[in-house]
mmCIF file with all atom_site columns, C-alpha atoms in Angstrom:
data_model
loop_
_atom_site.group_PDB
_atom_site.id
_atom_site.type_symbol
_atom_site.label_atom_id
_atom_site.label_alt_id
_atom_site.label_comp_id
_atom_site.label_asym_id
_atom_site.label_entity_id
_atom_site.label_seq_id
_atom_site.pdbx_PDB_ins_code
_atom_site.Cartn_x
_atom_site.Cartn_y
_atom_site.Cartn_z
_atom_site.occupancy
_atom_site.B_iso_or_equiv
_atom_site.pdbx_formal_charge
_atom_site.auth_seq_id
_atom_site.auth_comp_id
_atom_site.auth_asym_id
_atom_site.auth_atom_id
_atom_site.pdbx_PDB_model_num
ATOM 1   C CA . MET A 1 1   ? -108.202 45.549 -48.198 1.00 62.00 ? 89  MET A CA 1
ATOM 2   C CA . SER A 1 2   ? -110.482 47.949 -46.161 1.00 81.00 ? 90  SER A CA 1
ATOM 3   C CA . GLU A 1 3   ? -109.527 49.507 -42.882 1.00 92.00 ? 91  GLU A CA 1
ATOM 4   C CA . ARG A 1 4   ? -108.939 46.868 -40.264 1.00 97.00 ? 92  ARG A CA 1
ATOM 5   C CA . ILE A 1 5   ? -109.903 48.901 -37.026 1.00 98.00 ? 93  ILE A CA 1
ATOM 6   C CA . ALA A 1 6   ? -112.241 48.004 -34.444 1.00 98.00 ? 94  ALA A CA 1
ATOM 7   C CA . THR A 1 7   ? -113.289 49.173 -30.913 1.00 98.00 ? 95  THR A CA 1
ATOM 8   C CA . VAL A 1 8   ? -114.824 47.162 -28.260 1.00 98.00 ? 96  VAL A CA 1
ATOM 9   C CA . THR A 1 9   ? -116.219 47.908 -24.847 1.00 98.00 ? 97  THR A CA 1
ATOM 10  C CA . ARG A 1 10  ? -116.789 45.650 -21.909 1.00 98.00 ? 98  ARG A CA 1
ATOM 11  C CA . ASN A 1 11  ? -118.533 46.723 -18.956 1.00 98.00 ? 99  ASN A CA 1
ATOM 12  C CA . THR A 1 12  ? -118.879 44.672 -15.857 1.00 97.00 ? 100 THR A CA 1
ATOM 13  C CA . ARG A 1 13  ? -119.103 44.914 -12.121 1.00 97.00 ? 101 ARG A CA 1
ATOM 14  C CA . GLU A 1 14  ? -115.398 44.193 -12.098 1.00 97.00 ? 102 GLU A CA 1
ATOM 15  C CA . THR A 1 15  ? -114.120 46.034 -14.867 1.00 98.00 ? 103 THR A CA 1
ATOM 16  C CA . GLN A 1 16  ? -114.715 48.865 -17.385 1.00 98.00 ? 104 GLN A CA 1
ATOM 17  C CA . ILE A 1 17  ? -112.552 48.428 -20.599 1.00 98.00 ? 105 ILE A CA 1
ATOM 18  C CA . THR A 1 18  ? -112.535 50.060 -24.033 1.00 98.00 ? 106 THR A CA 1
ATOM 19  C CA . VAL A 1 19  ? -109.925 48.831 -26.552 1.00 98.00 ? 107 VAL A CA 1
ATOM 20  C CA . THR A 1 20  ? -109.533 50.115 -30.069 1.00 98.00 ? 108 THR A CA 1
ATOM 21  C CA . ILE A 1 21  ? -107.055 48.365 -32.467 1.00 98.00 ? 109 ILE A CA 1
ATOM 22  C CA . ASN A 1 22  ? -105.588 49.258 -35.974 1.00 98.00 ? 110 ASN A CA 1
ATOM 23  C CA . LEU A 1 23  ? -104.051 46.138 -37.392 1.00 98.00 ? 111 LEU A CA 1
ATOM 24  C CA . ASP A 1 24  ? -102.182 48.340 -39.920 1.00 97.00 ? 112 ASP A CA 1
ATOM 25  C CA . GLY A 1 25  ? -100.857 50.599 -37.496 1.00 97.00 ? 113 GLY A CA 1
ATOM 26  C CA . GLU A 1 26  ? -97.388  51.909 -36.817 1.00 98.00 ? 114 GLU A CA 1
ATOM 27  C CA . GLY A 1 27  ? -96.893  49.944 -33.307 1.00 98.00 ? 115 GLY A CA 1
ATOM 28  C CA . ARG A 1 28  ? -98.219  52.613 -31.014 1.00 98.00 ? 116 ARG A CA 1
ATOM 29  C CA . LEU A 1 29  ? -99.666  51.773 -27.617 1.00 98.00 ? 117 LEU A CA 1
ATOM 30  C CA . THR A 1 30  ? -101.790 54.191 -25.399 1.00 98.00 ? 118 THR A CA 1
ATOM 31  C CA . CYS A 1 31  ? -102.641 52.528 -22.360 1.00 95.00 ? 119 CYS A CA 1
ATOM 32  C CA . GLU A 1 32  ? -102.704 52.714 -18.462 1.00 88.00 ? 120 GLU A CA 1
ATOM 33  C CA . THR A 1 33  ? -104.356 49.483 -16.989 1.00 95.00 ? 121 THR A CA 1
ATOM 34  C CA . GLY A 1 34  ? -103.155 50.193 -13.510 1.00 95.00 ? 122 GLY A CA 1
ATOM 35  C CA . VAL A 1 35  ? -101.049 47.027 -13.807 1.00 97.00 ? 123 VAL A CA 1
ATOM 36  C CA . PRO A 1 36  ? -97.749  48.473 -14.658 1.00 96.00 ? 124 PRO A CA 1
ATOM 37  C CA . PHE A 1 37  ? -95.992  45.219 -16.029 1.00 97.00 ? 125 PHE A CA 1
ATOM 38  C CA . LEU A 1 38  ? -99.107  44.299 -18.191 1.00 97.00 ? 126 LEU A CA 1
ATOM 39  C CA . ASP A 1 39  ? -98.885  47.795 -19.768 1.00 97.00 ? 127 ASP A CA 1
ATOM 40  C CA . HIS A 1 40  ? -95.178  47.115 -20.397 1.00 97.00 ? 128 HIS A CA 1
ATOM 41  C CA . MET A 1 41  ? -96.011  43.642 -21.906 1.00 98.00 ? 129 MET A CA 1
ATOM 42  C CA . LEU A 1 42  ? -98.759  45.246 -24.116 1.00 98.00 ? 130 LEU A CA 1
ATOM 43  C CA . ASP A 1 43  ? -96.321  47.848 -25.551 1.00 98.00 ? 131 ASP A CA 1
ATOM 44  C CA . GLN A 1 44  ? -94.135  44.954 -26.866 1.00 98.00 ? 132 GLN A CA 1
ATOM 45  C CA . VAL A 1 45  ? -97.195  43.635 -28.594 1.00 98.00 ? 133 VAL A CA 1
ATOM 46  C CA . ALA A 1 46  ? -97.876  46.782 -30.320 1.00 98.00 ? 134 ALA A CA 1
ATOM 47  C CA . ARG A 1 47  ? -94.391  47.589 -31.074 1.00 98.00 ? 135 ARG A CA 1
ATOM 48  C CA . HIS A 1 48  ? -93.293  44.256 -32.460 1.00 98.00 ? 136 HIS A CA 1
ATOM 49  C CA . GLY A 1 49  ? -96.889  43.573 -34.165 1.00 98.00 ? 137 GLY A CA 1
ATOM 50  C CA . LEU A 1 50  ? -97.017  47.205 -35.915 1.00 98.00 ? 138 LEU A CA 1
ATOM 51  C CA . ILE A 1 51  ? -100.465 47.109 -34.333 1.00 98.00 ? 139 ILE A CA 1
ATOM 52  C CA . ASP A 1 52  ? -101.804 50.417 -32.946 1.00 98.00 ? 140 ASP A CA 1
ATOM 53  C CA . ILE A 1 53  ? -103.620 49.619 -29.543 1.00 98.00 ? 141 ILE A CA 1
ATOM 54  C CA . ASP A 1 54  ? -105.714 52.069 -27.453 1.00 98.00 ? 142 ASP A CA 1
ATOM 55  C CA . ILE A 1 55  ? -106.812 50.834 -24.109 1.00 98.00 ? 143 ILE A CA 1
ATOM 56  C CA . GLU A 1 56  ? -108.977 52.551 -21.289 1.00 97.00 ? 144 GLU A CA 1
ATOM 57  C CA . ALA A 1 57  ? -109.296 50.242 -18.391 1.00 97.00 ? 145 ALA A CA 1
ATOM 58  C CA . ARG A 1 58  ? -110.556 50.550 -14.894 1.00 97.00 ? 146 ARG A CA 1
ATOM 59  C CA . GLY A 1 59  ? -110.818 47.312 -12.826 1.00 97.00 ? 147 GLY A CA 1
ATOM 60  C CA . ASP A 1 60  ? -111.287 46.362 -9.070  1.00 97.00 ? 148 ASP A CA 1
ATOM 61  C CA . LEU A 1 61  ? -107.355 46.268 -8.497  1.00 97.00 ? 149 LEU A CA 1
ATOM 62  C CA . HIS A 1 62  ? -108.118 46.832 -4.683  1.00 95.00 ? 150 HIS A CA 1
ATOM 63  C CA . ILE A 1 63  ? -109.060 42.813 -4.758  1.00 94.00 ? 151 ILE A CA 1
ATOM 64  C CA . ASP A 1 64  ? -106.377 41.944 -7.265  1.00 95.00 ? 152 ASP A CA 1
ATOM 65  C CA . ASP A 1 65  ? -105.137 42.226 -10.722 1.00 97.00 ? 153 ASP A CA 1
ATOM 66  C CA . HIS A 1 66  ? -106.923 38.843 -11.986 1.00 98.00 ? 154 HIS A CA 1
ATOM 67  C CA . HIS A 1 67  ? -110.280 40.590 -13.386 1.00 98.00 ? 155 HIS A CA 1
ATOM 68  C CA . THR A 1 68  ? -108.375 43.387 -15.031 1.00 98.00 ? 156 THR A CA 1
ATOM 69  C CA . VAL A 1 69  ? -105.797 41.050 -16.769 1.00 98.00 ? 157 VAL A CA 1
ATOM 70  C CA . GLU A 1 70  ? -108.321 38.431 -17.859 1.00 98.00 ? 158 GLU A CA 1
ATOM 71  C CA . ASP A 1 71  ? -110.719 41.069 -19.187 1.00 98.00 ? 159 ASP A CA 1
ATOM 72  C CA . LEU A 1 72  ? -108.222 42.978 -21.168 1.00 98.00 ? 160 LEU A CA 1
ATOM 73  C CA . GLY A 1 73  ? -107.417 39.486 -22.812 1.00 98.00 ? 161 GLY A CA 1
ATOM 74  C CA . ILE A 1 74  ? -111.187 38.920 -23.660 1.00 98.00 ? 162 ILE A CA 1
ATOM 75  C CA . THR A 1 75  ? -111.681 42.547 -24.870 1.00 98.00 ? 163 THR A CA 1
ATOM 76  C CA . LEU A 1 76  ? -108.618 42.529 -26.922 1.00 98.00 ? 164 LEU A CA 1
ATOM 77  C CA . GLY A 1 77  ? -109.286 39.286 -28.517 1.00 98.00 ? 165 GLY A CA 1
ATOM 78  C CA . GLN A 1 78  ? -112.832 40.536 -29.389 1.00 98.00 ? 166 GLN A CA 1
ATOM 79  C CA . ALA A 1 79  ? -111.252 43.655 -31.089 1.00 98.00 ? 167 ALA A CA 1
ATOM 80  C CA . PHE A 1 80  ? -108.908 41.231 -33.063 1.00 98.00 ? 168 PHE A CA 1
ATOM 81  C CA . HIS A 1 81  ? -111.783 39.161 -34.146 1.00 98.00 ? 169 HIS A CA 1
ATOM 82  C CA . GLN A 1 82  ? -113.577 42.199 -35.484 1.00 98.00 ? 170 GLN A CA 1
ATOM 83  C CA . ALA A 1 83  ? -111.017 44.081 -37.012 1.00 98.00 ? 171 ALA A CA 1
ATOM 84  C CA . ILE A 1 84  ? -109.662 40.905 -38.945 1.00 96.00 ? 172 ILE A CA 1
ATOM 85  C CA . GLY A 1 85  ? -113.122 40.382 -40.550 1.00 94.00 ? 173 GLY A CA 1
ATOM 86  C CA . ASP A 1 86  ? -113.766 37.316 -42.620 1.00 94.00 ? 174 ASP A CA 1
ATOM 87  C CA . LYS A 1 87  ? -109.903 36.683 -42.986 1.00 95.00 ? 175 LYS A CA 1
ATOM 88  C CA . ARG A 1 88  ? -109.841 36.647 -46.782 1.00 94.00 ? 176 ARG A CA 1
ATOM 89  C CA . GLY A 1 89  ? -106.461 37.523 -48.140 1.00 94.00 ? 177 GLY A CA 1
ATOM 90  C CA . ILE A 1 90  ? -104.547 37.119 -44.837 1.00 96.00 ? 178 ILE A CA 1
ATOM 91  C CA . TYR A 1 91  ? -101.659 34.749 -44.253 1.00 97.00 ? 179 TYR A CA 1
ATOM 92  C CA . ARG A 1 92  ? -103.632 33.300 -41.245 1.00 98.00 ? 180 ARG A CA 1
ATOM 93  C CA . TYR A 1 93  ? -100.532 31.590 -39.680 1.00 98.00 ? 181 TYR A CA 1
ATOM 94  C CA . GLY A 1 94  ? -97.810  33.253 -37.878 1.00 98.00 ? 182 GLY A CA 1
ATOM 95  C CA . HIS A 1 95  ? -94.883  32.402 -35.853 1.00 98.00 ? 183 HIS A CA 1
ATOM 96  C CA . ALA A 1 96  ? -91.857  33.934 -34.164 1.00 98.00 ? 184 ALA A CA 1
ATOM 97  C CA . TYR A 1 97  ? -88.870  33.011 -32.114 1.00 98.00 ? 185 TYR A CA 1
ATOM 98  C CA . VAL A 1 98  ? -87.456  35.799 -29.857 1.00 98.00 ? 186 VAL A CA 1
ATOM 99  C CA . PRO A 1 99  ? -84.549  35.752 -27.409 1.00 98.00 ? 187 PRO A CA 1
ATOM 100 C CA . LEU A 1 100 ? -83.650  38.180 -24.731 1.00 98.00 ? 188 LEU A CA 1
ATOM 101 C CA . ASP A 1 101 ? -80.212  37.410 -23.192 1.00 98.00 ? 189 ASP A CA 1
ATOM 102 C CA . GLU A 1 102 ? -80.627  33.827 -21.569 1.00 98.00 ? 190 GLU A CA 1
ATOM 103 C CA . ALA A 1 103 ? -84.384  33.569 -22.407 1.00 98.00 ? 191 ALA A CA 1
ATOM 104 C CA . LEU A 1 104 ? -85.968  32.245 -25.628 1.00 99.00 ? 192 LEU A CA 1
ATOM 105 C CA . SER A 1 105 ? -89.517  31.880 -26.526 1.00 99.00 ? 193 SER A CA 1
ATOM 106 C CA . ARG A 1 106 ? -91.452  30.583 -29.541 1.00 99.00 ? 194 ARG A CA 1
ATOM 107 C CA . VAL A 1 107 ? -95.063  31.527 -30.411 1.00 99.00 ? 195 VAL A CA 1
ATOM 108 C CA . VAL A 1 108 ? -97.173  30.078 -33.050 1.00 98.00 ? 196 VAL A CA 1
ATOM 109 C CA . VAL A 1 109 ? -100.615 31.419 -34.042 1.00 98.00 ? 197 VAL A CA 1
ATOM 110 C CA . ASP A 1 110 ? -103.406 30.367 -36.411 1.00 98.00 ? 198 ASP A CA 1
ATOM 111 C CA . PHE A 1 111 ? -106.594 32.451 -37.076 1.00 98.00 ? 199 PHE A CA 1
ATOM 112 C CA . SER A 1 112 ? -108.338 29.039 -37.564 1.00 96.00 ? 200 SER A CA 1
ATOM 113 C CA . GLY A 1 113 ? -111.709 30.101 -35.894 1.00 96.00 ? 201 GLY A CA 1
ATOM 114 C CA . ARG A 1 114 ? -111.153 27.442 -33.261 1.00 96.00 ? 202 ARG A CA 1
ATOM 115 C CA . PRO A 1 115 ? -109.953 28.644 -29.876 1.00 98.00 ? 203 PRO A CA 1
ATOM 116 C CA . GLY A 1 116 ? -107.185 26.796 -28.370 1.00 98.00 ? 204 GLY A CA 1
ATOM 117 C CA . LEU A 1 117 ? -104.275 27.644 -26.059 1.00 98.00 ? 205 LEU A CA 1
ATOM 118 C CA . PHE A 1 118 ? -101.339 25.295 -25.455 1.00 98.00 ? 206 PHE A CA 1
ATOM 119 C CA . MET A 1 119 ? -99.002  27.189 -23.218 1.00 98.00 ? 207 MET A CA 1
ATOM 120 C CA . ASP A 1 120 ? -95.741  25.452 -21.843 1.00 98.00 ? 208 ASP A CA 1
ATOM 121 C CA . VAL A 1 121 ? -94.092  28.037 -19.621 1.00 98.00 ? 209 VAL A CA 1
ATOM 122 C CA . GLU A 1 122 ? -92.600  27.400 -16.173 1.00 98.00 ? 210 GLU A CA 1
ATOM 123 C CA . PHE A 1 123 ? -91.841  30.888 -14.779 1.00 98.00 ? 211 PHE A CA 1
ATOM 124 C CA . THR A 1 124 ? -88.979  30.941 -12.532 1.00 98.00 ? 212 THR A CA 1
ATOM 125 C CA . ARG A 1 125 ? -90.757  33.359 -9.928  1.00 97.00 ? 213 ARG A CA 1
ATOM 126 C CA . ALA A 1 126 ? -94.378  33.436 -8.845  1.00 98.00 ? 214 ALA A CA 1
ATOM 127 C CA . SER A 1 127 ? -94.607  37.250 -9.748  1.00 97.00 ? 215 SER A CA 1
ATOM 128 C CA . ILE A 1 128 ? -92.937  40.145 -11.648 1.00 97.00 ? 216 ILE A CA 1
ATOM 129 C CA . GLY A 1 129 ? -93.323  43.179 -9.746  1.00 91.00 ? 217 GLY A CA 1
ATOM 130 C CA . ARG A 1 130 ? -96.791  42.580 -8.224  1.00 92.00 ? 218 ARG A CA 1
ATOM 131 C CA . LEU A 1 131 ? -98.212  40.814 -11.244 1.00 97.00 ? 219 LEU A CA 1
ATOM 132 C CA . ASP A 1 132 ? -99.013  37.325 -10.363 1.00 98.00 ? 220 ASP A CA 1
ATOM 133 C CA . THR A 1 133 ? -97.339  35.133 -13.298 1.00 98.00 ? 221 THR A CA 1
ATOM 134 C CA . GLN A 1 134 ? -100.265 32.969 -13.302 1.00 98.00 ? 222 GLN A CA 1
ATOM 135 C CA . LEU A 1 135 ? -102.524 35.641 -14.849 1.00 98.00 ? 223 LEU A CA 1
ATOM 136 C CA . PHE A 1 136 ? -100.566 35.475 -18.076 1.00 98.00 ? 224 PHE A CA 1
ATOM 137 C CA . GLY A 1 137 ? -102.278 32.241 -18.944 1.00 98.00 ? 225 GLY A CA 1
ATOM 138 C CA . GLU A 1 138 ? -105.710 34.009 -18.037 1.00 98.00 ? 226 GLU A CA 1
ATOM 139 C CA . PHE A 1 139 ? -104.759 36.869 -20.414 1.00 98.00 ? 227 PHE A CA 1
ATOM 140 C CA . PHE A 1 140 ? -103.950 34.593 -23.285 1.00 98.00 ? 228 PHE A CA 1
ATOM 141 C CA . GLN A 1 141 ? -106.893 32.313 -22.587 1.00 98.00 ? 229 GLN A CA 1
ATOM 142 C CA . GLY A 1 142 ? -109.471 35.145 -22.700 1.00 98.00 ? 230 GLY A CA 1
ATOM 143 C CA . PHE A 1 143 ? -107.719 36.386 -25.889 1.00 98.00 ? 231 PHE A CA 1
ATOM 144 C CA . VAL A 1 144 ? -107.935 33.200 -27.827 1.00 98.00 ? 232 VAL A CA 1
ATOM 145 C CA . ASN A 1 145 ? -111.327 32.323 -26.837 1.00 98.00 ? 233 ASN A CA 1
ATOM 146 C CA . HIS A 1 146 ? -112.461 35.786 -28.268 1.00 98.00 ? 234 HIS A CA 1
ATOM 147 C CA . ALA A 1 147 ? -110.211 36.114 -30.917 1.00 98.00 ? 235 ALA A CA 1
ATOM 148 C CA . ARG A 1 148 ? -111.025 32.517 -32.053 1.00 98.00 ? 236 ARG A CA 1
ATOM 149 C CA . MET A 1 149 ? -107.541 31.285 -32.779 1.00 98.00 ? 237 MET A CA 1
ATOM 150 C CA . THR A 1 150 ? -105.069 28.761 -31.954 1.00 98.00 ? 238 THR A CA 1
ATOM 151 C CA . LEU A 1 151 ? -102.259 29.876 -29.931 1.00 98.00 ? 239 LEU A CA 1
ATOM 152 C CA . HIS A 1 152 ? -98.957  27.838 -28.833 1.00 99.00 ? 240 HIS A CA 1
ATOM 153 C CA . ILE A 1 153 ? -96.527  29.405 -26.524 1.00 99.00 ? 241 ILE A CA 1
ATOM 154 C CA . ASP A 1 154 ? -93.319  27.789 -25.432 1.00 98.00 ? 242 ASP A CA 1
ATOM 155 C CA . ASN A 1 155 ? -90.800  29.240 -23.330 1.00 98.00 ? 243 ASN A CA 1
ATOM 156 C CA . LEU A 1 156 ? -87.740  27.197 -24.360 1.00 98.00 ? 244 LEU A CA 1
ATOM 157 C CA . LYS A 1 157 ? -85.195  28.493 -21.893 1.00 98.00 ? 245 LYS A CA 1
ATOM 158 C CA . GLY A 1 158 ? -84.620  31.241 -19.356 1.00 98.00 ? 246 GLY A CA 1
ATOM 159 C CA . PHE A 1 159 ? -84.060  31.946 -15.843 1.00 97.00 ? 247 PHE A CA 1
ATOM 160 C CA . ASN A 1 160 ? -85.044  35.523 -15.506 1.00 98.00 ? 248 ASN A CA 1
ATOM 161 C CA . ALA A 1 161 ? -88.935  35.689 -15.054 1.00 98.00 ? 249 ALA A CA 1
ATOM 162 C CA . HIS A 1 162 ? -88.964  39.245 -16.601 1.00 98.00 ? 250 HIS A CA 1
ATOM 163 C CA . HIS A 1 163 ? -86.884  38.078 -19.619 1.00 98.00 ? 251 HIS A CA 1
ATOM 164 C CA . GLN A 1 164 ? -89.217  34.891 -19.945 1.00 98.00 ? 252 GLN A CA 1
ATOM 165 C CA . ALA A 1 165 ? -92.430  37.109 -20.151 1.00 98.00 ? 253 ALA A CA 1
ATOM 166 C CA . GLU A 1 166 ? -90.846  39.871 -22.481 1.00 98.00 ? 254 GLU A CA 1
ATOM 167 C CA . THR A 1 167 ? -89.857  37.222 -24.966 1.00 98.00 ? 255 THR A CA 1
ATOM 168 C CA . ILE A 1 168 ? -93.209  35.721 -24.918 1.00 99.00 ? 256 ILE A CA 1
ATOM 169 C CA . PHE A 1 169 ? -95.089  38.985 -25.538 1.00 98.00 ? 257 PHE A CA 1
ATOM 170 C CA . LYS A 1 170 ? -92.619  40.207 -28.189 1.00 98.00 ? 258 LYS A CA 1
ATOM 171 C CA . ALA A 1 171 ? -92.773  36.823 -30.050 1.00 99.00 ? 259 ALA A CA 1
ATOM 172 C CA . PHE A 1 172 ? -96.573  37.079 -29.841 1.00 99.00 ? 260 PHE A CA 1
ATOM 173 C CA . GLY A 1 173 ? -96.651  40.417 -31.401 1.00 98.00 ? 261 GLY A CA 1
ATOM 174 C CA . ARG A 1 174 ? -94.470  39.260 -34.098 1.00 98.00 ? 262 ARG A CA 1
ATOM 175 C CA . ALA A 1 175 ? -96.444  36.157 -34.814 1.00 99.00 ? 263 ALA A CA 1
ATOM 176 C CA . LEU A 1 176 ? -99.769  38.256 -34.964 1.00 98.00 ? 264 LEU A CA 1
ATOM 177 C CA . ARG A 1 177 ? -98.058  40.658 -37.339 1.00 98.00 ? 265 ARG A CA 1
ATOM 178 C CA . MET A 1 178 ? -97.085  37.867 -39.646 1.00 98.00 ? 266 MET A CA 1
ATOM 179 C CA . ALA A 1 179 ? -100.640 36.019 -39.453 1.00 98.00 ? 267 ALA A CA 1
ATOM 180 C CA . VAL A 1 180 ? -102.891 39.103 -40.070 1.00 98.00 ? 268 VAL A CA 1
ATOM 181 C CA . ALA A 1 181 ? -100.770 40.562 -43.009 1.00 97.00 ? 269 ALA A CA 1
ATOM 182 C CA . PRO A 1 182 ? -102.357 40.720 -46.161 1.00 95.00 ? 270 PRO A CA 1
ATOM 183 C CA . ASP A 1 183 ? -100.882 37.982 -48.542 1.00 94.00 ? 271 ASP A CA 1
ATOM 184 C CA . PRO A 1 184 ? -100.657 39.325 -52.095 1.00 93.00 ? 272 PRO A CA 1
ATOM 185 C CA . ARG A 1 185 ? -100.910 35.780 -53.774 1.00 92.00 ? 273 ARG A CA 1
ATOM 186 C CA . MET A 1 186 ? -104.301 34.988 -51.601 1.00 88.00 ? 274 MET A CA 1
ATOM 187 C CA . ALA A 1 187 ? -105.861 38.342 -52.649 1.00 84.00 ? 275 ALA A CA 1
ATOM 188 C CA . GLY A 1 188 ? -109.383 38.075 -51.700 1.00 84.00 ? 276 GLY A CA 1
ATOM 189 C CA . GLN A 1 189 ? -109.300 34.256 -51.284 1.00 90.00 ? 277 GLN A CA 1
ATOM 190 C CA . MET A 1 190 ? -110.092 32.323 -48.147 1.00 88.00 ? 278 MET A CA 1
ATOM 191 C CA . PRO A 1 191 ? -107.015 30.748 -46.498 1.00 92.00 ? 279 PRO A CA 1
ATOM 192 C CA . SER A 1 192 ? -108.667 27.521 -46.025 1.00 90.00 ? 280 SER A CA 1
ATOM 193 C CA . THR A 1 193 ? -109.846 24.482 -48.088 1.00 88.00 ? 281 THR A CA 1
ATOM 194 C CA . LYS A 1 194 ? -113.063 24.575 -46.203 1.00 87.00 ? 282 LYS A CA 1
ATOM 195 C CA . GLY A 1 195 ? -114.001 27.831 -47.730 1.00 84.00 ? 283 GLY A CA 1
ATOM 196 C CA . SER A 1 196 ? -114.606 29.652 -44.419 1.00 85.00 ? 284 SER A CA 1
ATOM 197 C CA . LEU A 1 197 ? -112.799 30.206 -40.986 1.00 88.00 ? 285 LEU A CA 1
#
């Protein structure tokens, strides 16, 4: 399998973002988005997904975090779509359950080529630090639309909002790691009866 590395740049009036990912990395994150809790969550994705992620981001944070968080999801999704290529020889599906104290989340992914986000999460607080918890949905919606994948996120329990979010992002990283991993039994084959994804 050739190198699975991609760089994507998104420039708008609201944000200027460049993302580079290596799907076969060591779990390293270099990032300063200006949204500290988002940086912490992206570190979970990189570390638990064993994906190297480099992000340069400037956004209109003087307004709020919305555009930066959403556009990071979009740009990261585009980078995944490019890096994963035609999907030959990968597992395609991934899943993970991750606990953190009282919180437990399940994430299931399918690099199906069909965008779909199904998120059942009731955060116990409206914000974590200064980050509006509604923006997690915006991040994941942008990601799935541009990675062209199906993503199910269920927070099964938890009363600490920080723990809820952290279990989601750790499980997301682990599910991604499973889905994009080379499957030695599928070597060179498309993981679909249709012949394309």
